[in-house]
Structure formats: structure tokens, C-alpha cells
Amino acid sequence: MSSTTVLTLQCADRPGVVAAVATLIASTGGNIANADQHTDQESAVFLQRIEIDGPIDWDSFDRGLRRLVEQFEMKWSLHRAGQRQSMVVACSAQLHCVADLLTRVSLGELDVDVRAVVSDKSAGASIAAQHGIPFVLVEGGLDGDARARQERAFADALARFDPDLVVLARYMRVLPASITDAWPGRMINIHHSFLPAFPGARPYQRAHQRGVKLIGATAHYVTSALDEGPIIAQGVATVSHRDEVADLVRIGRDVERKTLADAVRLHLEHRVLVWDNRTCVFA
Amino acid sequence: MSSTTVLTLQCADRPGVVAAVATLIASTGGNIANADQHTDQESAVFLQRIEIDGPIDWDSFDRGLRRLVEQFEMKWSLHRAGQRQSMVVACSAQLHCVADLLTRVSLGELDVDVRAVVSDKSAGASIAAQHGIPFVLVEGGLDGDARARQERAFADALARFDPDLVVLARYMRVLPASITDAWPGRMINIHHSFLPAFPGARPYQRAHQRGVKLIGATAHYVTSALDEGPIIAQGVATVSHRDEVADLVRIGRDVERKTLADAVRLHLEHRVLVWDNRTCVFA
Amino acid sequence: MSSTTVLTLQCADRPGVVAAVATLIASTGGNIANADQHTDQESAVFLQRIEIDGPIDWDSFDRGLRRLVEQFEMKWSLHRAGQRQSMVVACSAQLHCVADLLTRVSLGELDVDVRAVVSDKSAGASIAAQHGIPFVLVEGGLDGDARARQERAFADALARFDPDLVVLARYMRVLPASITDAWPGRMINIHHSFLPAFPGARPYQRAHQRGVKLIGATAHYVTSALDEGPIIAQGVATVSHRDEVADLVRIGRDVERKTLADAVRLHLEHRVLVWDNRTCVFA
Amino acid sequence: MSSTTVLTLQCADRPGVVAAVATLIASTGGNIANADQHTDQESAVFLQRIEIDGPIDWDSFDRGLRRLVEQFEMKWSLHRAGQRQSMVVACSAQLHCVADLLTRVSLGELDVDVRAVVSDKSAGASIAAQHGIPFVLVEGGLDGDARARQERAFADALARFDPDLVVLARYMRVLPASITDAWPGRMINIHHSFLPAFPGARPYQRAHQRGVKLIGATAHYVTSALDEGPIIAQGVATVSHRDEVADLVRIGRDVERKTLADAVRLHLEHRVLVWDNRTCVFA
């Protein structure tokens, strides 16, 4: 678990904000262990991530922070050292991403409590069992009532486990806005193409058809607009004429699991700030 | 100049074709210095590239090849050792690609005779002069008669210099089918995005707007369908939230020149075979 | 399991060898589904890998192959379609590579029967148990008799399970020549640096000390010369001044598992030919 | 030319330094257009780079900065907006790096005044002439008096042109400490291997002999210890068994020019801070 407290903030860019925040931390006994900041020139938005340690007086700090938040009209978040986060992973029949995430958690590479694996297929049950994690099958179908029933079951499962983060690890259902809107900035999807190329279904088949020489994967926050949410991470691999669709799928699996794992780690470390449907990733 | 002769061929995949070609080469005194082949499973097309050296009896070889071409209904090409190819480079106001190509030619990295630089802007004149290469300004405009006049001037310039290869090195005019159809598999364009993402105009602006984490460039043969011709090479570079549009342009320039130079070299070495709007690149 | 038979061969480069092999396959009813070849100019060695399918008469083929082997003094191997290979994985306290390999086997990404996990530490026992694979703890110590005892136990375990391939997946003991010589071209190690930089111990610490901007991993066949065997695959990742040793270790883990998995897959598909302490990888 | 002033500083890590610097800038009318900072945990060194714009009162700022420098015992540098830097480029017979640098300067990609090209070979004279830059041939030889004479001529040329930066763009002479010590942190070399692998001579031959699957290039500040100075940038490219030494050289040229150009740009933008024989690169 993290031994530093992470403060993130964003506001309109104005002279004095860096000095004000740094002065607050220093004057309440804290130390800036790490800091990263960015000013977007176009939108004139200032974004900052600060790791704080040292013998800080949290009461004074909190009071001072409230004053700054008001003064600069900041959006902010504060993640205390030692707070452990929770996550639910959703998958379908392709299990490489969920297997990779659970392995990383069990090896201590991702510091998070996995509350459940949720799936529209039974294939993931044994991997969840291997790791001692509850498995929830959401039943239903592709259309009409069956679809609505499945969406309700999925929403209920998320609500019941109430995680900090939902990860769609190749969950192959398009979600309604009622679900995506309930997890703003807290639901990550892996799309198996290099967005904005090949959004939607069957990207590897279309990539093969087009004869591309590179394929990719995109991890992004989910919004109600399919495959159009803020991009967190993208990975890429070279391919050639020798690679049939099955090879693209195989090569793509490695890009997908790595890209998704990177995005999840960056999110859990509070390194991703969202503004204007884009992300600022303080890596 | 190449010291080997390059034979390329493609035909429907049938047992015996490799043996027949190899036997022809061996029986006429040649040696296979290098060979690469590919069978596309989907279309059942066989493609091969062979570098031949040794004291071959070319008359016997040519007779034998004609028999095989007929027997297997092959498309083929034969590029004799020592034949020097020619090229015309077209550019507009952005000169990094044309500068890079001319530098590579002058350093001996690309083995080709540059007959002319053709442009719709005068910016490239001094670089052409530096390298002692004729510069042709094709005058005209964006619309109507002026446009038609410019297209005619461009077509005429190509016809006059009659090169083996035309390279559109950031030539920012959309060409009519009457021109693209005249140079099938002999006109290479560099598009400044990772196709099929961001085809058409202003890809870096759109990439920035979308918040992508990787940008790219695509070198492809030109067809009458804009940005949809067979892809020869693609390159990519990582970017971050820190990169404004101007940074994407700067980073992209390096991807563009490298990707285009790679594609031109591969073409000049007869390593690119086209079938079914895709390329087989025997790198 | 593979549906094609794979023939690999190497011999001194001579005119006629390609024709002879292709003619043999065609004349016995086979089809060349894929072929790749290479002639090393320096050593004048010819290497080839051929995937064969079709209704071949194997008796005729085997007789013909014996003749060619004699005529061209070939080294060769023939791997029949459908033959399933076996593997033993060795690890120590770091489990990311063994976890990754076992996950890939269970997902069907690597087509191999894992006979055992062998380790000098007990840490890997639970992962082996998760996958239902025997776990063997080889006891002993770092020096003298204890070391000799451990080496004997390790050698005995390998001999007992008698796999086609041994994978050292971060097994942190230096092996004596008596063991490495027993598995020539059949024992793969992952070294956690970009060899030949940082051979031996603690490469990430030394990479950090040197201030490198890229770190890597190297998968190679094991020989009696430590970290000097033929390289099969290398991977790389960018790092920066922000990355402490612990970050290099974390970033390196992803490079290691991917590089090792690639090397194991390439070996299992008979794509790696060794000559002159180098590899020819028909990817 | 840069429109912002760049302040870089380093000192022992202490609470309050960020606040003090930010307060100074805000209180004298400046604005932090960009800031990046790093604390090295091991050595407890704090490093920062700040881009300043706005209607700052430079007299007050300078007085305040002097106080902070004393208080925190800082090393620092201040580069005023609009100051144009100068550079001398040294080369030998291989001209791809010098050609690339001069092209980038002429295209406006590198914002620097090239005062001269200095070389121990005459090959570079025509490229210098193409760009209208003085060319200096330093005569001498490999050993004894001739070598000393050449070294003196080289040192004299640098002293005469007195640039801000010296770039060794494949200058193939080992320099004596008397020269390297005269340009600390102001002389950049490109080494054609992925250091610390293959330091010294003939790295591509040795890389080929070792059978590596990746080759690289390293741009570093020159110190008196050959190929051991602080690394600024490293690049890498994949290679295969197909690549003979000549291919490695060709592939390496692209890695070299890109890596060197990146390092020169980062230096000119004051993004590289050196401590402890390592670099902090605020990219």
C-alpha cells in the first residue's frame, strides 16, 4: 500500500496556484515527495498531482486546502496513504486480460482488492476460483428482454460489490448509458484496436483486410459514446503479411493485457486526471 | 547498384511451383542468393522474391521462365543486377521528407537517380538546388480551372521526367484518378497519420483533440481512393498530454521521414508485392 | 497441436539444395504450406524451415530425405504434425515468469505439456498447485556440499521428468556445465538485462547506476558460458530518471515475461535454428 | 527562438524549496508556463526546470534568486527568452549525422547557429558548403606527433568558434582529457551501440558476432572516461539473422541520427540536468 498521500487538483490556470499549494504543504509540516503538473495551453487548465509525506498536521492542511479550493475553484481529490482500493473485473469468453490482472494482483504488482469477476459467459469461473475470488454469471441474451435482464444483472452486481474501479477486461457487451454514467472516470475498458482506427466489432478482421503493418490496443475510460471515452494508454505491435487473422489475435492479446494492466496501475496510483474528454497521465 | 538480379512472382498456390522455379535457376547455372516466399491462406495466392547470382545462362533462363509463367499463370517481374532506377519527388511547403530523401540519395543510402523535384509551392526550390536537381513549380490553384491547370502541369511533369517511381513527400494536393491510375504500384504517398485512423486533412489536430497516446505515419501506394491504397510501411511514436499540436507535428515529422524512406527503399529493392489491395513486404 | 509437419535443415550453401528439397516434397505428394530460408554470407551456411501438409507418402519422403541428408551433409530435424511436446519450468522467488508461462499454457497460447515446476525456493508451490502441476523443491545451499547436493537434485528432477524443453524462468542459480551440457539447444534462460550489457548479477541496480534510458531482457539458450549462449529474443522498454531501481524491476518484469514467452513459443514451433552460437529465428 | 525564460536548479532536497521558488516567481510578476521537477531518492537531490513568462520584474527576480541560491545552496542556470545558442559539429567519414543535423537546422527544427563543421576527413566539406557553413579540416594522424598535432588543431578550432555546444556527430577520434575537460556538459557524442554494451570500436561487427536481436545508439555527454559519460538518449531497432554487418550499419544509421538529434534538441531546450554521472531529462 502506498506510503504517501496523493493530492490531485485541476483549475483554471492562474498565477500563484503552485506557490499557494506548495506553501500550504510546507507550512503544515508536509514534504513534497513528488510533484508533476501540466498546463494545457488551449483550454488554459492547470492540472497537478502531488505526493506528500512527512509529519504533516492534517487538520491544518484540510482547512487550508478548503480555502484554496474555494479561492481557485479547484476540482480535487485526496488519497490517504494506506487506503486500499477495490475493483471488479468483467470478462466474457476471452480470458487473457482477466487472467493477467488476477495474476498481477496475486504477485503484488497491482495493489488492489479484487471483489469479484463478473461475466456473461461461464468461461472465467475457473480462473476466478483459482484465485479465490467470487464469480458472478450475469444471465440474459443479446436482444430485447433478455438483454435488458442481463444489463440489470450486470448493474446489480456492480452495485452490490461497490468497488472503487470497474475493469472491462474484454467484456463483449455494449453497455447502456444507465450503467456507463454510473461509473464516470471509474470504469476502464480495453478495446482491441488502436483507436480511433477500427472502433466497434471485429477490429482484427478489419485490420487484416486493410493490410495494416501495426496493430494496437487502447485502454480508456468508458462513457456513453462507444469507444470514444478518454484514452489512458495505447500499445502497439508490428505485424506483417505473414500474419493471418489468428496471428493478429495472438499478437494482439499481448498488447491488450499489457496496455490494460498499465492503465489499471496508473489509475490505482491516481496518476490519471481527466478533462475535456482527454487524460493527463502523470506517469 | 544491386549485384544480384531480383525475380518476383505471384500465382495461385499450387504444389510444385517452388520446385519448378528452383530447378530452373539451378539448371541454368544460377544460384539462389536469397529467397523469401509467402502463401496467403485466405486468397490461396503464392508470392515469391528471389535474388539470383552466379554464372547463369540468361537465354536459357528466360526461355524457361516464359514456360513457367504460362504453366502457372504467374504475374512476374525481373530486375537485372546493375539497372539503376529513377524517381521524381513531389512536395509542398513542408520540406522534411524531400530533404531527407535527397540527403539519403546523396549519401548513397538510396540507390536511385532523382530526376526532379515537383511542387505546388516554391519552398522546395533551394533544397533541390543544393542537390543539383531540377525543380518544377506546377502553378494553379485549389479550385475550378486553376486546379485543373495545376493537375495537368503535374501530370505533364511526371510524364516528361518519366521516372520508375513517383514519391509524394508531403505533396498536399488530392490527385485525380487520371493521374493516380497512370502510376499503379509506382506512386508512393506518406500520410501523416496511422491509417485508417485520421484519413484526410489535419490529422495531427484531430489526434490531439482525441487525446491519443501514440501517433503514426503511413506510407502507401496511391490509388484513386484517397488514403486507401496498399500500405507499405507504418511508423509510430508515443506522445503524452504535454504535447500540443505543434509537438505532434514535430514528433510526427521524424516518423514520416523514416517511414517514407523505408517504403522507398523497400520498393527500390523490389521487396514489395501487391495483391488484393494489400502488400507482401519481403524485408 | 500443429496440423503441419515441420522440417528444419542446415548445410553448407550449395546450388541445388532448395530445388532438391522442394522436388522431394512435391514428388512424394506433399505441399509446402510455408517455407523460410536463410544463407549466412559469412559462414556460407544454408538454413531452412519448411511446413509440409498434403497427402504425402511418408515412407518415400523419409527415404528421399535420407539420400539428401547424405548428399548435402545436412543437419536436420523433423517434427510430425500432432506431436505434443513437454516442458519443465524452473524458478526461484520471483514468480512472474513462471506464472505467465503457466497461464499461457492454460489459455492454450502455448501448446505444451508442463510436467513440473522445479525450484530452489518454496515460493512457486502455490502457483504450481493452482495449475495442477507437480512442484519439486530442490534443497541445498549456495556453497560447497550443499550446492553440489542442490545441483544433483536439480539434474535428477530434469532427468526424471525428461521434458523436451527446460525453461529457466528466473531460476537464480548458476548451473554447472554437467547440467547445461546435458540440454544443448533445449534449455532456455531469461536474463534480466539487454545482453551483452550487464551480464551476471543485479543488472537492474547496475542499469540504474549507469543511468541508461532503456532496459531490456534477453532469452537465450543456455551453454556452459554464463549469459553467453545463442540469443533467441530480446525485449526493451524505455525508462527515465524518475525510475528508481524498484521501478526498473517492475518495468523489467513485463519485458522479461513477454520476451521469455516469445522465445518459448518460437522454440516450440521449431522456428529457432542454431549455428555458430547464433540463432536463425524464422518468425 | 524560445519565448519563455528557462530556469534550472538543483540542490539538496529540503522542505520549502518548491514553495520558495514559486513564490519568488509569482511575487515578481512572472507566471510558471511549465514546470517539471524530480527528487532522486538515493542521493536526496532535488532538480527542477521552470519555464517562466509574464510581465516579470527581472531585477527583483534576480535579487530574490540570489537569496534563494544562497539559502538552499543551489546550482542553477537561467536562459533568457530569445537568446540564440551556437554549436560546432565534428564529423569524420560517415556523414549521416552531420547531414541530418544541418538539415534540421535549415528546416528550423533545431534552433541554433552552426558556426562550423570540423573534421579529420575532407568528406564533410561539400555538405558544409551546401549549407554555407565554414568547414575546418584538422590535419594530423593516428599516432605520436601527428596525433598530438591533430588534437591541438581540434582544440584550437573549438576555442576559435567558441560555441555553446560541441556535437561529435560520428567524429571517430578518441579525445584527450585536455579537450573533454574543457567542455563539461557541453559536448555531446553519439556512440553507435546500446551502451554499456559494445563500448569502444567496431560495435556493429561485435553485435553481429554476438547475434543480438536489437541494436541501438547512445547519445551522451563526453567525459574523460571513454563512452562512460552521462547518457542523454538511447534509441533501438530490431534486427534479425538476415541482417549482415552492412545491414546493421544501415539500420543503425537511422537510430544514430534520430538519437543524436533528440539529444541535441533536449540540450538546446535546457531539458537535461546532470548529477552523479546521470541525467535528468525533463522531456
CSV table of C-alpha atoms in Angstrom, one decimal, chain B residues 34-36 95-97 99-100 103-104 106-107 109 127 130-131 242 250-251 253-255 257-258 261-262 265 269 283, chain D residues 34-36 95-97 99-100 103-104 106-107 109 127 130-131 242 250-251 253-255 257-258 261-262 265 269 283:
chain,number,residue,atom,x,y,z
B,34,ASN,CA,18.3,-15.2,-51.1
B,35,ALA,CA,14.7,-16.3,-51.3
B,36,ASP,CA,11.5,-15.4,-49.5
B,95,LEU,CA,10.2,20.0,-46.7
B,96,HIS,CA,11.4,17.5,-44.1
B,97,CYS,CA,10.5,14.4,-46.2
B,99,ALA,CA,15.1,16.9,-47.6
B,100,ASP,CA,15.5,13.5,-46.0
B,103,THR,CA,20.1,13.5,-48.3
B,104,ARG,CA,19.8,9.7,-48.3
B,106,SER,CA,23.4,11.9,-51.8
B,107,LEU,CA,24.8,9.7,-49.0
B,109,GLU,CA,21.6,5.2,-48.7
B,127,ILE,CA,16.8,22.2,-51.4
B,130,GLN,CA,21.5,22.3,-53.1
B,131,HIS,CA,21.4,18.8,-54.5
B,242,ARG,CA,2.3,17.5,-22.7
B,250,ARG,CA,7.4,17.9,-34.7
B,251,ILE,CA,7.4,14.3,-33.4
B,253,ARG,CA,8.0,14.7,-38.8
B,254,ASP,CA,10.5,12.1,-37.6
B,255,VAL,CA,8.0,9.3,-38.0
B,257,ARG,CA,10.6,10.8,-42.9
B,258,LYS,CA,11.7,7.4,-41.6
B,261,ALA,CA,12.4,6.4,-46.6
B,262,ASP,CA,11.8,2.8,-45.5
B,265,ARG,CA,14.0,1.7,-50.1
B,269,GLU,CA,14.8,-3.2,-53.8
B,283,ALA,CA,12.0,-7.2,-45.7
D,34,ASN,CA,5.7,24.9,-17.4
D,35,ALA,CA,7.5,23.2,-14.5
D,36,ASP,CA,8.9,19.8,-14.0
D,95,LEU,CA,28.2,11.9,-42.8
D,96,HIS,CA,24.6,10.8,-42.0
D,97,CYS,CA,24.6,12.5,-38.6
D,99,ALA,CA,23.8,15.9,-42.7
D,100,ASP,CA,20.8,15.2,-40.5
D,103,THR,CA,19.1,19.7,-42.4
D,104,ARG,CA,17.2,20.1,-39.2
D,106,SER,CA,18.0,24.7,-42.1
D,107,LEU,CA,14.4,23.5,-41.7
D,109,GLU,CA,13.7,22.0,-36.3
D,127,ILE,CA,27.8,19.2,-47.1
D,130,GLN,CA,25.8,23.2,-49.3
D,131,HIS,CA,24.6,24.8,-46.0
D,242,ARG,CA,19.0,-11.8,-42.1
D,250,ARG,CA,22.4,0.8,-42.4
D,251,ILE,CA,19.7,0.3,-39.7
D,253,ARG,CA,22.4,5.0,-39.1
D,254,ASP,CA,18.7,5.8,-38.6
D,255,VAL,CA,18.9,5.1,-34.9
D,257,ARG,CA,20.8,10.3,-36.4
D,258,LYS,CA,17.4,10.3,-34.5
D,261,ALA,CA,19.1,14.9,-32.9
D,262,ASP,CA,16.9,14.2,-29.9
D,265,ARG,CA,17.3,19.3,-29.1
D,269,GLU,CA,16.0,23.5,-24.7
D,283,ALA,CA,11.2,15.9,-21.8
